[in-house]
Amino acid sequence: MKKYFYILIFIGLSCFGQVTSNNSDANKIDEVISFNKVDIIPIFENCKNEKRDLQRDCVVNFINANIEKNLKYPKEAKKANVESKVFCTFTIDEKGKITVTEAKGKPTSFKKAFENEAIRVLNLLPNFIPGKHNNKLVKVQAQYTVEFKLENSNIIRVSETEESYPVSVIAAEPAEEYLDEAVPFQVVEQVPLFSSCKKIERTLQRECFQEEMKKHIEKHLKYPKDAKKNKVESKVTALFEIDKNGKVTNIRVRGKKTEYQQLFEEETIRIIQTLPQFSPALHRGKPIKVTYAVPIEFKL
């Protein structure tokens, strides 16, 4: 089966910072020693027979293999061809248990989804054999970067110069303070509604939204004349947000690279701009901004 994404994990010695407690005694159990400072690094069971100087590589390779096996690319982000990176920090305690302490995702509409997925797969790792410092079991801090990358050409990439913001992680569930962020359509509790979907049973409203979206596109689509004349077809992915008031905002599009790419993209934007105002989405009983992605096919 063809892979649609791959994951890169970087664990470099230079990227591990040391977190120190008020007590300078490294034997104290409340001190966190960085991965590159600890005398004996935490390792997985299958790495214990490796030579000491090869154990770091063994740990990295094991994490890579497990995350690549278990990671699920966020559906809406994949559908919208959005890539990202998540920078994570975690600790390995005196019993070898992992605790994620920080996750930083790139500022995209799917930021929280990428962060949650990185946390979820990290939590699937087995316990380590704990690290030691001065012959004492200690808590160790490490960092890694998960890069979500797709293998097709129509990618919406996040600029490396954009600032990312730290997220303190307790569990892979959106906290109350993050409700100002956009939530993907597929996971929001109450989807935004076309007026025709309001009286439909709630379990069917998500499907109703998608059906009404399809009808709207079919009704308003105008094939670009020059492209039609030259029998050129295309497909454009539109990614947009529906804000807390039900208004469509932040429209982004990406079409196939053809001579008429701009015309197809402009028509897609026009179609999305003609969408009506929705009844806003609700999450935890409160209006919330939602991201939605839809592919628009231009076929003759």
mmCIF file of C-alpha atoms in Angstrom:
data_model
loop_
_atom_site.group_PDB
_atom_site.id
_atom_site.type_symbol
_atom_site.label_atom_id
_atom_site.label_comp_id
_atom_site.label_asym_id
_atom_site.label_seq_id
_atom_site.Cartn_x
_atom_site.Cartn_y
_atom_site.Cartn_z
ATOM 1 C CA MET A 1 0.000 0.000 0.000
ATOM 2 C CA LYS A 2 1.342 3.399 -0.911
ATOM 3 C CA LYS A 3 2.246 5.624 2.007
ATOM 4 C CA TYR A 4 0.796 9.122 1.941
ATOM 5 C CA PHE A 5 2.998 10.527 4.635
ATOM 6 C CA TYR A 6 6.193 9.914 6.469
ATOM 7 C CA ILE A 7 7.488 10.976 9.830
ATOM 8 C CA LEU A 8 10.880 12.309 10.747
ATOM 9 C CA ILE A 9 11.995 12.279 14.353
ATOM 10 C CA PHE A 10 15.094 14.141 15.355
ATOM 11 C CA ILE A 11 16.704 13.450 18.715
ATOM 12 C CA GLY A 12 19.951 15.384 18.730
ATOM 13 C CA LEU A 13 22.260 15.885 21.656
ATOM 14 C CA SER A 14 22.440 19.606 21.068
ATOM 15 C CA CYS A 15 18.673 20.014 21.400
ATOM 16 C CA PHE A 16 18.366 18.694 24.962
ATOM 17 C CA GLY A 17 18.205 21.426 27.539
ATOM 18 C CA GLN A 18 18.690 20.744 31.243
ATOM 19 C CA VAL A 19 15.962 21.470 33.762
ATOM 20 C CA THR A 20 17.343 21.948 37.245
ATOM 21 C CA SER A 21 15.703 22.110 40.630
ATOM 22 C CA ASN A 22 16.528 24.502 43.442
ATOM 23 C CA ASN A 23 18.689 21.780 44.997
ATOM 24 C CA SER A 24 21.943 21.257 43.114
ATOM 25 C CA ASP A 25 22.308 17.651 44.290
ATOM 26 C CA ALA A 26 21.810 15.539 41.173
ATOM 27 C CA ASN A 27 20.784 12.564 43.338
ATOM 28 C CA LYS A 28 17.599 14.307 44.416
ATOM 29 C CA ILE A 29 14.545 12.696 42.920
ATOM 30 C CA ASP A 30 12.903 16.040 42.006
ATOM 31 C CA GLU A 31 15.678 17.007 39.592
ATOM 32 C CA VAL A 32 15.295 16.393 35.885
ATOM 33 C CA ILE A 33 18.515 15.528 34.052
ATOM 34 C CA SER A 34 18.797 16.151 30.344
ATOM 35 C CA PHE A 35 19.283 13.187 28.042
ATOM 36 C CA ASN A 36 22.794 14.236 27.068
ATOM 37 C CA LYS A 37 23.886 14.913 30.665
ATOM 38 C CA VAL A 38 22.687 11.761 32.384
ATOM 39 C CA ASP A 39 25.313 9.104 33.137
ATOM 40 C CA ILE A 40 23.237 6.185 31.854
ATOM 41 C CA ILE A 41 20.471 7.040 29.380
ATOM 42 C CA PRO A 42 16.986 5.497 29.551
ATOM 43 C CA ILE A 43 16.713 2.665 27.032
ATOM 44 C CA PHE A 44 14.153 0.206 25.750
ATOM 45 C CA GLU A 45 14.335 -3.459 26.660
ATOM 46 C CA ASN A 46 15.518 -4.435 23.175
ATOM 47 C CA CYS A 47 18.445 -1.976 23.417
ATOM 48 C CA LYS A 48 20.015 -3.286 26.641
ATOM 49 C CA ASN A 49 22.293 -5.765 24.873
ATOM 50 C CA GLU A 50 23.708 -3.078 22.591
ATOM 51 C CA LYS A 51 27.106 -1.574 23.325
ATOM 52 C CA ARG A 52 26.835 1.615 25.414
ATOM 53 C CA ASP A 53 27.915 3.866 22.549
ATOM 54 C CA LEU A 54 25.221 2.362 20.284
ATOM 55 C CA GLN A 55 22.312 2.554 22.711
ATOM 56 C CA ARG A 56 21.365 6.125 21.790
ATOM 57 C CA ASP A 57 20.947 5.149 18.153
ATOM 58 C CA CYS A 58 18.966 2.108 19.214
ATOM 59 C CA VAL A 59 16.558 4.296 21.219
ATOM 60 C CA VAL A 60 16.107 6.729 18.331
ATOM 61 C CA ASN A 61 15.512 3.942 15.817
ATOM 62 C CA PHE A 62 13.012 2.252 18.117
ATOM 63 C CA ILE A 63 11.027 5.483 18.583
ATOM 64 C CA ASN A 64 11.103 6.135 14.838
ATOM 65 C CA ALA A 65 9.801 2.672 14.039
ATOM 66 C CA ASN A 66 7.021 2.791 16.632
ATOM 67 C CA ILE A 67 5.776 6.234 15.691
ATOM 68 C CA GLU A 68 5.864 5.464 11.982
ATOM 69 C CA LYS A 69 3.854 2.306 12.671
ATOM 70 C CA ASN A 70 1.218 3.945 14.874
ATOM 71 C CA LEU A 71 0.878 7.535 13.665
ATOM 72 C CA LYS A 72 -2.364 8.483 11.945
ATOM 73 C CA TYR A 73 -2.262 11.606 9.797
ATOM 74 C CA PRO A 74 -5.119 13.942 10.871
ATOM 75 C CA LYS A 75 -7.829 13.305 8.269
ATOM 76 C CA GLU A 76 -8.888 16.888 7.585
ATOM 77 C CA ALA A 77 -5.277 18.061 7.372
ATOM 78 C CA LYS A 78 -4.455 15.243 4.963
ATOM 79 C CA LYS A 79 -7.559 16.009 2.915
ATOM 80 C CA ALA A 80 -6.515 19.667 2.730
ATOM 81 C CA ASN A 81 -2.875 18.761 1.923
ATOM 82 C CA VAL A 82 -1.574 20.562 5.010
ATOM 83 C CA GLU A 83 1.812 19.623 6.446
ATOM 84 C CA SER A 84 3.241 20.539 9.825
ATOM 85 C CA LYS A 85 5.776 19.852 12.565
ATOM 86 C CA VAL A 86 5.282 19.259 16.265
ATOM 87 C CA PHE A 87 8.139 19.929 18.662
ATOM 88 C CA CYS A 88 7.713 17.881 21.845
ATOM 89 C CA THR A 89 9.397 17.597 25.216
ATOM 90 C CA PHE A 90 8.877 14.599 27.463
ATOM 91 C CA THR A 91 10.283 13.131 30.659
ATOM 92 C CA ILE A 92 11.084 9.538 31.530
ATOM 93 C CA ASP A 93 10.654 9.036 35.256
ATOM 94 C CA GLU A 94 12.412 6.767 37.725
ATOM 95 C CA LYS A 95 10.091 3.914 36.753
ATOM 96 C CA GLY A 96 10.629 4.407 33.020
ATOM 97 C CA LYS A 97 7.232 5.985 32.384
ATOM 98 C CA ILE A 98 6.871 8.708 29.732
ATOM 99 C CA THR A 99 5.110 12.003 30.471
ATOM 100 C CA VAL A 100 4.719 14.617 27.743
ATOM 101 C CA THR A 101 5.355 18.060 29.235
ATOM 102 C CA GLU A 102 5.175 20.303 26.190
ATOM 103 C CA ALA A 103 4.071 20.198 22.557
ATOM 104 C CA LYS A 104 4.516 23.016 20.044
ATOM 105 C CA GLY A 105 2.725 22.786 16.717
ATOM 106 C CA LYS A 106 3.021 25.131 13.773
ATOM 107 C CA PRO A 107 0.191 27.721 13.703
ATOM 108 C CA THR A 108 -2.168 26.133 11.195
ATOM 109 C CA SER A 109 -5.906 25.493 11.313
ATOM 110 C CA PHE A 110 -5.038 21.924 12.326
ATOM 111 C CA LYS A 111 -2.493 22.834 15.003
ATOM 112 C CA LYS A 112 -4.294 21.067 17.835
ATOM 113 C CA ALA A 113 -4.983 17.955 15.748
ATOM 114 C CA PHE A 114 -1.275 17.590 14.890
ATOM 115 C CA GLU A 115 -0.292 18.142 18.526
ATOM 116 C CA ASN A 116 -2.806 15.632 19.843
ATOM 117 C CA GLU A 117 -1.689 12.983 17.373
ATOM 118 C CA ALA A 118 1.974 13.467 18.283
ATOM 119 C CA ILE A 119 1.070 13.098 21.963
ATOM 120 C CA ARG A 120 -1.095 10.056 21.319
ATOM 121 C CA VAL A 121 1.610 8.077 19.505
ATOM 122 C CA LEU A 122 4.241 9.026 22.041
ATOM 123 C CA ASN A 123 2.018 7.674 24.799
ATOM 124 C CA LEU A 124 1.927 4.326 22.965
ATOM 125 C CA LEU A 125 5.654 3.779 23.494
ATOM 126 C CA PRO A 126 6.506 1.053 26.021
ATOM 127 C CA ASN A 127 8.188 1.902 29.300
ATOM 128 C CA PHE A 128 11.920 2.530 29.304
ATOM 129 C CA ILE A 129 14.532 0.996 31.516
ATOM 130 C CA PRO A 130 15.051 4.201 33.566
ATOM 131 C CA GLY A 131 18.165 6.352 33.421
ATOM 132 C CA LYS A 132 20.761 6.619 36.166
ATOM 133 C CA HIS A 133 22.895 9.456 37.445
ATOM 134 C CA ASN A 134 25.505 8.994 40.162
ATOM 135 C CA ASN A 135 24.210 5.431 40.489
ATOM 136 C CA LYS A 136 20.706 6.696 41.346
ATOM 137 C CA LEU A 137 17.544 6.300 39.291
ATOM 138 C CA VAL A 138 16.576 9.752 37.967
ATOM 139 C CA LYS A 139 13.999 11.490 35.835
ATOM 140 C CA VAL A 140 15.338 12.339 32.374
ATOM 141 C CA GLN A 141 14.159 14.964 29.908
ATOM 142 C CA ALA A 142 14.273 14.518 26.121
ATOM 143 C CA GLN A 143 12.924 16.299 23.056
ATOM 144 C CA TYR A 144 11.900 15.253 19.575
ATOM 145 C CA THR A 145 10.342 16.668 16.437
ATOM 146 C CA VAL A 146 7.621 14.876 14.509
ATOM 147 C CA GLU A 147 7.272 16.109 10.940
ATOM 148 C CA PHE A 148 3.979 15.385 9.216
ATOM 149 C CA LYS A 149 4.777 15.269 5.526
ATOM 150 C CA LEU A 150 2.704 14.240 2.528
ATOM 151 C CA GLU A 151 3.920 12.653 -0.689
ATOM 152 C CA ASN A 152 1.928 14.578 -3.290
ATOM 153 C CA SER A 153 2.615 17.823 -5.115
ATOM 154 C CA ASN A 154 -0.365 19.931 -4.043
ATOM 155 C CA ILE A 155 0.892 20.798 -0.589
ATOM 156 C CA ILE A 156 0.021 23.747 1.623
ATOM 157 C CA ARG A 157 3.177 24.188 3.663
ATOM 158 C CA VAL A 158 3.641 26.250 6.782
ATOM 159 C CA SER A 159 6.401 28.813 6.579
ATOM 160 C CA GLU A 160 9.413 27.955 8.712
ATOM 161 C CA THR A 161 9.607 31.597 9.750
ATOM 162 C CA GLU A 162 6.184 31.599 11.378
ATOM 163 C CA GLU A 163 6.225 31.704 15.144
ATOM 164 C CA SER A 164 5.000 28.677 17.054
ATOM 165 C CA TYR A 165 3.477 28.816 20.493
ATOM 166 C CA PRO A 166 4.090 26.445 23.409
ATOM 167 C CA VAL A 167 1.283 24.254 24.652
ATOM 168 C CA SER A 168 1.406 22.746 28.120
ATOM 169 C CA VAL A 169 0.105 19.235 27.793
ATOM 170 C CA ILE A 170 -1.913 17.327 30.373
ATOM 171 C CA ALA A 171 -3.868 15.057 28.037
ATOM 172 C CA ALA A 172 -4.532 14.898 24.323
ATOM 173 C CA GLU A 173 -7.876 16.615 24.680
ATOM 174 C CA PRO A 174 -8.502 20.325 23.892
ATOM 175 C CA ALA A 175 -8.464 22.342 27.090
ATOM 176 C CA GLU A 176 -10.959 25.100 27.807
ATOM 177 C CA GLU A 177 -8.425 27.816 27.060
ATOM 178 C CA TYR A 178 -7.925 26.491 23.513
ATOM 179 C CA LEU A 179 -11.540 26.874 22.480
ATOM 180 C CA ASP A 180 -10.559 30.062 20.650
ATOM 181 C CA GLU A 181 -8.659 27.876 18.192
ATOM 182 C CA ALA A 182 -10.345 26.379 15.163
ATOM 183 C CA VAL A 183 -11.528 22.786 15.589
ATOM 184 C CA PRO A 184 -11.610 20.407 12.586
ATOM 185 C CA PHE A 185 -15.104 19.735 11.248
ATOM 186 C CA GLN A 186 -14.744 15.976 11.771
ATOM 187 C CA VAL A 187 -14.208 16.249 15.531
ATOM 188 C CA VAL A 188 -16.392 19.191 16.584
ATOM 189 C CA GLU A 189 -19.330 18.140 18.771
ATOM 190 C CA GLN A 190 -22.014 20.129 16.925
ATOM 191 C CA VAL A 191 -21.272 20.923 13.295
ATOM 192 C CA PRO A 192 -22.202 24.256 11.694
ATOM 193 C CA LEU A 193 -25.572 24.045 9.976
ATOM 194 C CA PHE A 194 -27.160 25.088 6.739
ATOM 195 C CA SER A 195 -30.707 26.295 7.452
ATOM 196 C CA SER A 196 -32.078 23.169 5.751
ATOM 197 C CA CYS A 197 -30.250 20.924 8.221
ATOM 198 C CA LYS A 198 -31.501 22.461 11.459
ATOM 199 C CA LYS A 199 -34.553 20.242 11.876
ATOM 200 C CA ILE A 200 -32.752 17.025 10.984
ATOM 201 C CA GLU A 201 -31.788 14.527 13.672
ATOM 202 C CA ARG A 202 -28.455 15.520 15.155
ATOM 203 C CA THR A 203 -26.725 12.273 14.203
ATOM 204 C CA LEU A 204 -27.481 13.042 10.561
ATOM 205 C CA GLN A 205 -26.545 16.730 10.572
ATOM 206 C CA ARG A 206 -22.898 16.160 9.656
ATOM 207 C CA GLU A 207 -23.941 14.203 6.588
ATOM 208 C CA CYS A 208 -26.585 16.850 5.789
ATOM 209 C CA PHE A 209 -23.930 19.571 5.899
ATOM 210 C CA GLN A 210 -21.763 17.702 3.417
ATOM 211 C CA GLU A 211 -24.694 17.020 1.090
ATOM 212 C CA GLU A 212 -25.748 20.677 1.138
ATOM 213 C CA MET A 213 -22.157 21.716 0.488
ATOM 214 C CA LYS A 214 -22.061 19.449 -2.553
ATOM 215 C CA LYS A 215 -25.339 20.923 -3.852
ATOM 216 C CA HIS A 216 -24.077 24.465 -3.322
ATOM 217 C CA ILE A 217 -20.914 23.784 -5.311
ATOM 218 C CA GLU A 218 -22.802 22.127 -8.166
ATOM 219 C CA LYS A 219 -25.286 25.010 -8.310
ATOM 220 C CA HIS A 220 -22.757 27.853 -8.301
ATOM 221 C CA LEU A 221 -19.804 26.393 -10.219
ATOM 222 C CA LYS A 222 -18.963 28.186 -13.460
ATOM 223 C CA TYR A 223 -16.362 26.476 -15.582
ATOM 224 C CA PRO A 224 -13.564 28.907 -16.586
ATOM 225 C CA LYS A 225 -14.182 29.668 -20.261
ATOM 226 C CA ASP A 226 -10.612 29.398 -21.520
ATOM 227 C CA ALA A 227 -10.061 26.121 -19.688
ATOM 228 C CA LYS A 228 -13.315 24.732 -21.048
ATOM 229 C CA LYS A 229 -12.436 25.860 -24.555
ATOM 230 C CA ASN A 230 -9.139 23.983 -24.328
ATOM 231 C CA LYS A 231 -10.727 20.975 -22.613
ATOM 232 C CA VAL A 232 -8.640 21.282 -19.471
ATOM 233 C CA GLU A 233 -9.906 19.672 -16.269
ATOM 234 C CA SER A 234 -8.682 20.244 -12.734
ATOM 235 C CA LYS A 235 -9.255 19.730 -9.047
ATOM 236 C CA VAL A 236 -8.922 22.414 -6.382
ATOM 237 C CA THR A 237 -8.875 21.850 -2.634
ATOM 238 C CA ALA A 238 -10.481 24.649 -0.618
ATOM 239 C CA LEU A 239 -9.723 25.046 3.074
ATOM 240 C CA PHE A 240 -11.688 27.609 5.055
ATOM 241 C CA GLU A 241 -13.012 28.460 8.481
ATOM 242 C CA ILE A 242 -16.543 29.057 9.733
ATOM 243 C CA ASP A 243 -16.259 31.467 12.633
ATOM 244 C CA LYS A 244 -18.220 31.720 15.877
ATOM 245 C CA ASN A 245 -20.873 33.786 14.099
ATOM 246 C CA GLY A 246 -21.260 31.285 11.277
ATOM 247 C CA LYS A 247 -19.411 33.390 8.688
ATOM 248 C CA VAL A 248 -16.955 31.898 6.203
ATOM 249 C CA THR A 249 -13.429 33.285 6.636
ATOM 250 C CA ASN A 250 -9.778 32.583 5.879
ATOM 251 C CA ILE A 251 -10.291 30.860 2.520
ATOM 252 C CA ARG A 252 -7.236 29.073 1.132
ATOM 253 C CA VAL A 253 -7.084 27.113 -2.102
ATOM 254 C CA ARG A 254 -4.639 24.899 -3.924
ATOM 255 C CA GLY A 255 -5.193 23.619 -7.435
ATOM 256 C CA LYS A 256 -3.307 21.347 -9.772
ATOM 257 C CA LYS A 257 -0.473 22.939 -11.672
ATOM 258 C CA THR A 258 -1.867 23.678 -15.085
ATOM 259 C CA GLU A 259 -1.856 26.651 -17.422
ATOM 260 C CA TYR A 260 -5.231 27.594 -15.946
ATOM 261 C CA GLN A 261 -4.447 26.950 -12.267
ATOM 262 C CA GLN A 262 -5.158 30.545 -11.280
ATOM 263 C CA LEU A 263 -8.542 30.568 -13.054
ATOM 264 C CA PHE A 264 -9.636 27.368 -11.339
ATOM 265 C CA GLU A 265 -8.486 28.673 -7.950
ATOM 266 C CA GLU A 266 -10.251 32.020 -8.442
ATOM 267 C CA GLU A 267 -13.485 30.220 -9.310
ATOM 268 C CA THR A 268 -13.160 28.043 -6.235
ATOM 269 C CA ILE A 269 -12.755 31.109 -4.023
ATOM 270 C CA ARG A 270 -15.804 32.699 -5.634
ATOM 271 C CA ILE A 271 -17.917 29.593 -4.960
ATOM 272 C CA ILE A 272 -16.873 29.452 -1.299
ATOM 273 C CA GLN A 273 -17.551 33.175 -0.895
ATOM 274 C CA THR A 274 -21.167 32.608 -1.993
ATOM 275 C CA LEU A 275 -21.834 30.247 0.915
ATOM 276 C CA PRO A 276 -24.585 31.474 3.259
ATOM 277 C CA GLN A 277 -24.091 32.350 6.888
ATOM 278 C CA PHE A 278 -24.323 29.178 8.964
ATOM 279 C CA SER A 279 -25.617 28.419 12.406
ATOM 280 C CA PRO A 280 -22.220 28.260 14.171
ATOM 281 C CA ALA A 281 -20.631 25.071 15.410
ATOM 282 C CA LEU A 282 -20.747 24.258 19.120
ATOM 283 C CA HIS A 283 -18.084 22.599 21.242
ATOM 284 C CA ARG A 284 -18.729 21.996 24.921
ATOM 285 C CA GLY A 285 -21.875 24.039 24.503
ATOM 286 C CA LYS A 286 -20.081 27.135 23.202
ATOM 287 C CA PRO A 287 -19.866 28.606 19.676
ATOM 288 C CA ILE A 288 -16.514 27.750 18.136
ATOM 289 C CA LYS A 289 -14.555 28.335 14.949
ATOM 290 C CA VAL A 290 -14.389 25.298 12.660
ATOM 291 C CA THR A 291 -12.095 24.366 9.772
ATOM 292 C CA TYR A 292 -13.500 22.605 6.748
ATOM 293 C CA ALA A 293 -11.820 21.287 3.617
ATOM 294 C CA VAL A 294 -13.571 20.370 0.398
ATOM 295 C CA PRO A 295 -12.197 19.278 -2.987
ATOM 296 C CA ILE A 296 -13.878 20.860 -6.022
ATOM 297 C CA GLU A 297 -13.566 18.971 -9.272
ATOM 298 C CA PHE A 298 -13.789 20.691 -12.635
ATOM 299 C CA LYS A 299 -14.781 18.002 -15.128
ATOM 300 C CA LEU A 300 -16.038 18.270 -18.678
#
